[in-house]
mmCIF file of C-alpha atoms in Angstrom:
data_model
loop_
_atom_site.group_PDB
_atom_site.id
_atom_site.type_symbol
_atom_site.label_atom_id
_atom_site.label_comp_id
_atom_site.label_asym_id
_atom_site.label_seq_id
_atom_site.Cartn_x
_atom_site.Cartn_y
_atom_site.Cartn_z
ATOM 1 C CA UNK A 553 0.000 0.000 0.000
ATOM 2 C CA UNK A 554 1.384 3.296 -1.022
ATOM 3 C CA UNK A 555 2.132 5.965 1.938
ATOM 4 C CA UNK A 556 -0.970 9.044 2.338
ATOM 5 C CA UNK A 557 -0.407 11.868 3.770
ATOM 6 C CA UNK A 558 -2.289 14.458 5.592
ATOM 7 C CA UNK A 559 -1.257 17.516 7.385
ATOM 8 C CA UNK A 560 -2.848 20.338 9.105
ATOM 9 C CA UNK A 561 -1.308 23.129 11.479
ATOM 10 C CA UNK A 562 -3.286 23.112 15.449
ATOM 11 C CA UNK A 563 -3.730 26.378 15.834
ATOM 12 C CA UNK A 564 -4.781 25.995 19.384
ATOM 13 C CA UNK A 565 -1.846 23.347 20.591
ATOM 14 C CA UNK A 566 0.828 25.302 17.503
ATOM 15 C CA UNK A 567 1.900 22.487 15.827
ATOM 16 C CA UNK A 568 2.206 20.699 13.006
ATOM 17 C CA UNK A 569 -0.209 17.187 13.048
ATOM 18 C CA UNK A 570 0.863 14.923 10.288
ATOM 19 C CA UNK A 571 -1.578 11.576 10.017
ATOM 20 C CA UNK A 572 0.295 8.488 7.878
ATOM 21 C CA UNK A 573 -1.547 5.299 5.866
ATOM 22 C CA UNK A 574 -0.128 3.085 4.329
ATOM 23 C CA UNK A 575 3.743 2.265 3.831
ATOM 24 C CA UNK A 576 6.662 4.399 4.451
ATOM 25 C CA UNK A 577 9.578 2.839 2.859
ATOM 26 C CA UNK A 578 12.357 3.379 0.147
ATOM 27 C CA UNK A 579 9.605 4.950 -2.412
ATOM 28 C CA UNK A 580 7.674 6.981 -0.373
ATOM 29 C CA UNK A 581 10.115 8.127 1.991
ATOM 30 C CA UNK A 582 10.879 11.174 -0.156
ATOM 31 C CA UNK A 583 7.647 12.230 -0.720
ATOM 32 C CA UNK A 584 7.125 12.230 3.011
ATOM 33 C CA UNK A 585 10.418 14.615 3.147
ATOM 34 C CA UNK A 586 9.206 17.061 0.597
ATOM 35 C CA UNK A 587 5.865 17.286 2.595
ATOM 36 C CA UNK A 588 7.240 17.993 6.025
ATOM 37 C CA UNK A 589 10.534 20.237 4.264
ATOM 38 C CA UNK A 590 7.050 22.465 2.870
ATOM 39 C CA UNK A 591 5.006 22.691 5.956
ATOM 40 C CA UNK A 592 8.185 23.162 8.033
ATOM 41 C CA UNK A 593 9.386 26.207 5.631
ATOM 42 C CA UNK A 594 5.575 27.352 5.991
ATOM 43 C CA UNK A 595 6.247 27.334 9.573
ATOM 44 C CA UNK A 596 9.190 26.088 11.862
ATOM 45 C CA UNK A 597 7.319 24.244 15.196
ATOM 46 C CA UNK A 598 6.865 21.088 16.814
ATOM 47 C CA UNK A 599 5.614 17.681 14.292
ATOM 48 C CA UNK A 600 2.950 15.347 15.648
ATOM 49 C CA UNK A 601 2.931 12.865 13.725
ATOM 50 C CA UNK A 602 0.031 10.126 14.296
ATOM 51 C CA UNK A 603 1.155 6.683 13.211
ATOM 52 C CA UNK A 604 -1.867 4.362 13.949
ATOM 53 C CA UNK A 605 -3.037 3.663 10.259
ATOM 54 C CA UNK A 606 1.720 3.956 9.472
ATOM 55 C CA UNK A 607 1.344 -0.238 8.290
ATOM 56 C CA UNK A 608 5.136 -0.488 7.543
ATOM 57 C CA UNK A 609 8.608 1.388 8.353
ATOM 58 C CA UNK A 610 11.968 0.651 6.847
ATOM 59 C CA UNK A 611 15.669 1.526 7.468
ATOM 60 C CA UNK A 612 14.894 4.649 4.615
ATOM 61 C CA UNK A 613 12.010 5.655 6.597
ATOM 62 C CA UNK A 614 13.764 5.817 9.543
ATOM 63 C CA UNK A 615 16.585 7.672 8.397
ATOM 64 C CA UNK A 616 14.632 10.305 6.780
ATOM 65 C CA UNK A 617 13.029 10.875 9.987
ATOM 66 C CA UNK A 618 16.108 11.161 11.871
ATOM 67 C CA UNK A 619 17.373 13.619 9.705
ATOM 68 C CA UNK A 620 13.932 16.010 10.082
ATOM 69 C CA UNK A 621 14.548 15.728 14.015
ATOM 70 C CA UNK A 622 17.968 17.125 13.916
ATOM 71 C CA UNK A 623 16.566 19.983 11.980
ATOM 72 C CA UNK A 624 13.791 20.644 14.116
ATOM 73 C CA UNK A 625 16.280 20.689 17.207
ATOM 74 C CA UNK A 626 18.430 23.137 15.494
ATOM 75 C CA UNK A 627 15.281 25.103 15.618
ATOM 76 C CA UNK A 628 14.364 23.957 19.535
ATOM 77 C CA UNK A 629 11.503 21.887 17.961
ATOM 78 C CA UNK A 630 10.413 18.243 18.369
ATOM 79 C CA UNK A 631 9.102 15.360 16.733
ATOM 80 C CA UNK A 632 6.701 12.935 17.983
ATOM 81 C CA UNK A 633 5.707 9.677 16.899
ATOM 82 C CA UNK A 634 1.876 8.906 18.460
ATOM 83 C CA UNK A 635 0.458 6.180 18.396
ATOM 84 C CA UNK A 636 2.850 3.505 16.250
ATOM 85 C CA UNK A 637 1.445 -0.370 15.289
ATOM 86 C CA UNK A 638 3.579 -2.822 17.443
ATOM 87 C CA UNK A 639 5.155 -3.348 14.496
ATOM 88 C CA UNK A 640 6.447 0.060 13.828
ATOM 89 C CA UNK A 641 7.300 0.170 17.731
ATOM 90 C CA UNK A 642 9.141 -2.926 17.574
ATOM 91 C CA UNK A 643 11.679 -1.728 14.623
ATOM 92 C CA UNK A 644 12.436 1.434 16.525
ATOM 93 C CA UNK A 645 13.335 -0.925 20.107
ATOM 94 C CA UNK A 646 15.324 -3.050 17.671
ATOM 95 C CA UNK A 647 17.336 -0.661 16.556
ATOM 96 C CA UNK A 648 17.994 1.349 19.631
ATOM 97 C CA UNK A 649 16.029 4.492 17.820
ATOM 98 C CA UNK A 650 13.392 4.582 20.458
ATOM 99 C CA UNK A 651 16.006 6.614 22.375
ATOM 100 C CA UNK A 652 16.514 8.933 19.675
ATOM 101 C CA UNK A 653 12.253 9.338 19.073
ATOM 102 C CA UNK A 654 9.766 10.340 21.409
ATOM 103 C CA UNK A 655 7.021 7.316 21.074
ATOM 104 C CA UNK A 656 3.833 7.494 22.786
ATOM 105 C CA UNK A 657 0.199 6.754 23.008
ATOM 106 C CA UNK A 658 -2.535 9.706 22.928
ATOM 107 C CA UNK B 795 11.904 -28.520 -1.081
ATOM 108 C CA UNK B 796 9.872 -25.973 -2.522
ATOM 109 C CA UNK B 797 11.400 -23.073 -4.591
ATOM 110 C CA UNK B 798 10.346 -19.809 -6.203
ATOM 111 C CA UNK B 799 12.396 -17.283 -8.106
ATOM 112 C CA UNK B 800 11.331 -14.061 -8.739
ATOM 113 C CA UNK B 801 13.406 -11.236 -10.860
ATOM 114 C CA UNK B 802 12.804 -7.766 -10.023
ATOM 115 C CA UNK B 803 13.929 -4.283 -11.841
ATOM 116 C CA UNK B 804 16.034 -2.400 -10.201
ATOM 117 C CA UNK B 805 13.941 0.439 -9.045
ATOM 118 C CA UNK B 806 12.937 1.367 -5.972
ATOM 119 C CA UNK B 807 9.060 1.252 -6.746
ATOM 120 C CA UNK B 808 8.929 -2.479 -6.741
ATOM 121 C CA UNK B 809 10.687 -3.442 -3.858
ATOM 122 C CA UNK B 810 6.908 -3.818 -2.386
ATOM 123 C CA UNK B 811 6.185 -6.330 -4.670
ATOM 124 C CA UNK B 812 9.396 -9.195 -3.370
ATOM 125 C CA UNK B 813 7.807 -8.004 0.148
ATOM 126 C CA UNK B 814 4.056 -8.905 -1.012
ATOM 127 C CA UNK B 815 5.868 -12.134 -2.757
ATOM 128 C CA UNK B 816 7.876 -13.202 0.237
ATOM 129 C CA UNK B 817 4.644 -12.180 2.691
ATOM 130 C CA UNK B 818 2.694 -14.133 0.839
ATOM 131 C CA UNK B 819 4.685 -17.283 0.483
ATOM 132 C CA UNK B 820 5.365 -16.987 4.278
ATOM 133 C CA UNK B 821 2.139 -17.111 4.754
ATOM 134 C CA UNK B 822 0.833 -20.338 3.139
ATOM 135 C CA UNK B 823 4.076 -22.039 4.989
ATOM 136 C CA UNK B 824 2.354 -21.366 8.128
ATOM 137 C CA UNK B 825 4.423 -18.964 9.818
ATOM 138 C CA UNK B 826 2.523 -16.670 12.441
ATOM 139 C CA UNK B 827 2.125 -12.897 12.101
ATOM 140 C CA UNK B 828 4.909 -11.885 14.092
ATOM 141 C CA UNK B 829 7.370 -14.046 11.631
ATOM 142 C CA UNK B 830 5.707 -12.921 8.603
ATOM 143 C CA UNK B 831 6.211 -9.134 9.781
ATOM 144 C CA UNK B 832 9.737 -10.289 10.587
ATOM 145 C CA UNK B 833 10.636 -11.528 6.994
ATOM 146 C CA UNK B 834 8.046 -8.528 5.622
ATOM 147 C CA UNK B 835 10.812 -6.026 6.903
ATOM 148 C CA UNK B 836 13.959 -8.355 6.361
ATOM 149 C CA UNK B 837 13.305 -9.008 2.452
ATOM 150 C CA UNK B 838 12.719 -4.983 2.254
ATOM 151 C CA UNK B 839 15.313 -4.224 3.675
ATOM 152 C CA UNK B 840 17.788 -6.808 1.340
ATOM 153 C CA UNK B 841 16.094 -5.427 -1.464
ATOM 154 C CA UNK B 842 16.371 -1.684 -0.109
ATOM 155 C CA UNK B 843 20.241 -2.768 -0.164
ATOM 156 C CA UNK B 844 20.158 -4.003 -3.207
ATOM 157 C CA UNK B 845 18.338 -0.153 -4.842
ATOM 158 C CA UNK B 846 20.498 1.684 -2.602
ATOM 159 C CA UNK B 847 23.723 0.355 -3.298
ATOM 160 C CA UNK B 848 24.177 -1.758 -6.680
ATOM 161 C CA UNK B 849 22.832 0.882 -9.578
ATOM 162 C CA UNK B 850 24.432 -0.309 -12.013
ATOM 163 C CA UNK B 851 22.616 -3.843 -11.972
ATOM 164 C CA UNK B 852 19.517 -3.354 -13.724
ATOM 165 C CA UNK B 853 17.383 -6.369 -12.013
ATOM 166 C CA UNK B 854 17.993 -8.233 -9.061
ATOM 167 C CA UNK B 855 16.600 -11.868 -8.391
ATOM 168 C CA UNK B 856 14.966 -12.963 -5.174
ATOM 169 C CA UNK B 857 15.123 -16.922 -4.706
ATOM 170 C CA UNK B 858 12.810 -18.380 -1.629
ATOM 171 C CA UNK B 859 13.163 -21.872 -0.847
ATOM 172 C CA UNK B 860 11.151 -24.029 1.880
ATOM 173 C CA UNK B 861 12.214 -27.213 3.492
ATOM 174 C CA UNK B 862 11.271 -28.643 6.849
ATOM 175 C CA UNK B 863 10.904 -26.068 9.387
ATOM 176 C CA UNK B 864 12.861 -23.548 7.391
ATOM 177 C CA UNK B 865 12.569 -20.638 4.720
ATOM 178 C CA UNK B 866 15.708 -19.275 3.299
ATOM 179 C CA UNK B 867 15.389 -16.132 1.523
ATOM 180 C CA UNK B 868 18.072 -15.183 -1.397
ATOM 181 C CA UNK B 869 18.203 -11.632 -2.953
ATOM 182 C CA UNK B 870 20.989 -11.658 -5.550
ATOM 183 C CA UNK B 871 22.432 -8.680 -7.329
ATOM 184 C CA UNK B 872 24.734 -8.399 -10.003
ATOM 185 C CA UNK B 873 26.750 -5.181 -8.413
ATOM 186 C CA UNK B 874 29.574 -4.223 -7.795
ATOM 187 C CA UNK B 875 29.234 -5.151 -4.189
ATOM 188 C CA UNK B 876 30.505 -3.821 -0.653
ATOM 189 C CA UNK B 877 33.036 -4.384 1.505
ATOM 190 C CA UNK B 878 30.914 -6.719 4.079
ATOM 191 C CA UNK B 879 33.911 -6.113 7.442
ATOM 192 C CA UNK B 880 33.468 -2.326 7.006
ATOM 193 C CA UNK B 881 29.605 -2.916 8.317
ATOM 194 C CA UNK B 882 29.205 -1.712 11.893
ATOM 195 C CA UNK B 883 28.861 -4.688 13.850
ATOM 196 C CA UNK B 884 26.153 -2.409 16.016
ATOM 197 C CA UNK B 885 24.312 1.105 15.349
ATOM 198 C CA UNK B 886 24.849 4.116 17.464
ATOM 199 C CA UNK B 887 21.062 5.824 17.421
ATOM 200 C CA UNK B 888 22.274 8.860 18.842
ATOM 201 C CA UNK B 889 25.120 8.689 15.969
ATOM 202 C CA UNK B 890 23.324 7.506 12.839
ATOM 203 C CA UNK B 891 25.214 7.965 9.411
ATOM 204 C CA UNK B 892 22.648 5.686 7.136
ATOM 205 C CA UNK B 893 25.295 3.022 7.313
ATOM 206 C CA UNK B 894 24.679 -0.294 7.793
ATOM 207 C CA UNK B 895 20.841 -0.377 9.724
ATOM 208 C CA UNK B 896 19.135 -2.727 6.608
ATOM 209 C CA UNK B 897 21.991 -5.149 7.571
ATOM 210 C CA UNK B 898 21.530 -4.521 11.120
ATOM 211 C CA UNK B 899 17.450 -4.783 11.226
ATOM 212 C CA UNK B 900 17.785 -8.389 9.152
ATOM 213 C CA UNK B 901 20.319 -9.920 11.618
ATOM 214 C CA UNK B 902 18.354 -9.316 14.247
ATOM 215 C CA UNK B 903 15.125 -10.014 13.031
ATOM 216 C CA UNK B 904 16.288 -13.332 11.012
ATOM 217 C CA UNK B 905 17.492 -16.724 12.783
ATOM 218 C CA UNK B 906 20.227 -16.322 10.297
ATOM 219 C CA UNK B 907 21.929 -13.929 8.187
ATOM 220 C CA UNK B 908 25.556 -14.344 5.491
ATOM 221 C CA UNK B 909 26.481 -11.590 2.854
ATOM 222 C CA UNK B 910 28.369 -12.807 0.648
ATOM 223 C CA UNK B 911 29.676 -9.646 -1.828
ATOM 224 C CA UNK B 912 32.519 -9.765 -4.301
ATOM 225 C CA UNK B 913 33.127 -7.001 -6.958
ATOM 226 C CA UNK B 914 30.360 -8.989 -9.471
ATOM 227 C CA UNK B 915 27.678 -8.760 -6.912
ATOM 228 C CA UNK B 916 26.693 -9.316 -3.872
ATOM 229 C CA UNK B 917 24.160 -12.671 -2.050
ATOM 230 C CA UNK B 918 21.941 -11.871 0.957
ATOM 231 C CA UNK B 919 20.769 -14.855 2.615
ATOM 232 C CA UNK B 920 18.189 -14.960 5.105
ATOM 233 C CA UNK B 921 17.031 -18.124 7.214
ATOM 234 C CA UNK B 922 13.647 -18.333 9.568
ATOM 235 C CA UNK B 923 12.448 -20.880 10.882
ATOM 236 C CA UNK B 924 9.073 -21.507 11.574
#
């Protein structure tokens, strides 16, 4: 299944809330980095991003990610992953990057 | 023993089709969900190598055999392959170049994992066992 994206900016909590579906993996990775590069440029703040309907995350997915964190902390912003299938959750304890993301359930 | 072959282009677009293939075949062998999510990420991932790192091969072939308790996954490039000991045996999150996590994820999601790479291409194999 091919990755969808949605985004909207809370005005109330001021951040960014990105929703994924689908498949984020070595084709739809950079489509994801365009999108948040955009809203990001639109406005610099903190990335929600809700990962109950993410199906599937690879090593490019990952990496992509890590690289929009250490631009958002340049910036004193975070990214958070809400949410995440226990399959997404278990490839970020695997790999030791659930130290480097903030994971949680809302 | 049972065996399928499967050649793919080499473009990143259908790397979701060896997963769908390899999901699919794990399937009907009986493994449970957890396994088949295991070998859904660990074939991506050999294949995400294989797009990443061998460009100049214009298909790869994926080779799945079952026999007994076991599937063994191939992915087979004709690259110009990688020096396998310059890996990093583990990943530093808090340091991550890109280097080396596909290799990492299928080690430790597989029962087994051997690279075999020479400068005419390069052999991931990949063992579970049911």
């Amino acid at each position: 299944m091919a990755l969808k994206i949605r985004h909207l900016y809370s005005e109330r909590s001021e951040r960014w809330e990105v929703k994924l579906m689908g498949e984020l993996d070595i084709d739809s990775s950079t489509a994801l980095k365009e999108r948040l590069s955009e809203i990001l440029e639109e406005k610099t703040a903190d990335v929600i991003v809700n990962a109950e309907d993410l199906e599937y995350i690879d090593s490019t997915g990952l990496g992509m990610l890590i690289g929009v964190i250490k631009q958002l902390k340049t910036n004193g912003k975070e990214l958070i992953i809400v949410n995440p299938q226990d399959s997404v959750s278990k490839l970020f304890r695997i790999t030791g990057l659930d130290k480097v993301f903030t994971l949680r359930e809302e | 023993m049972d065996q399928f072959k499967l050649t793919l282009p080499n473009k990143r677009e259908y790397v979701i089709s060896a997963r769908l293939a390899a999901t699919s075949i794990a399937s009907v062998f009986g493994f449970d969900i957890e396994k088949i999510e295991d070998i859904r990420i660990a074939v991506g991932e050999a294949c995400n190598n294989v797009v990443l790192h061998s460009k100049e091969a214009d298909s790869f072939e994926m080779v799945i055999e079952l026999k007994d308790e076991t599937m063994t996954v191939y992915v087979c490039d004709t690259g110009k392959g990688f020096e396998v000991d310059k890996m990093p045996p583990v990943i530093d999150p808090h340091d991550y170049s890109g280097s080396g996590l596909g290799l990492f994820i299928i080690e430790t999601l597989m029962d087994e994992m051997k690279v075999h790479s020479t400068d005419e291409g390069t052999t991931i194999i990949m063992k579970k066992r049911r």
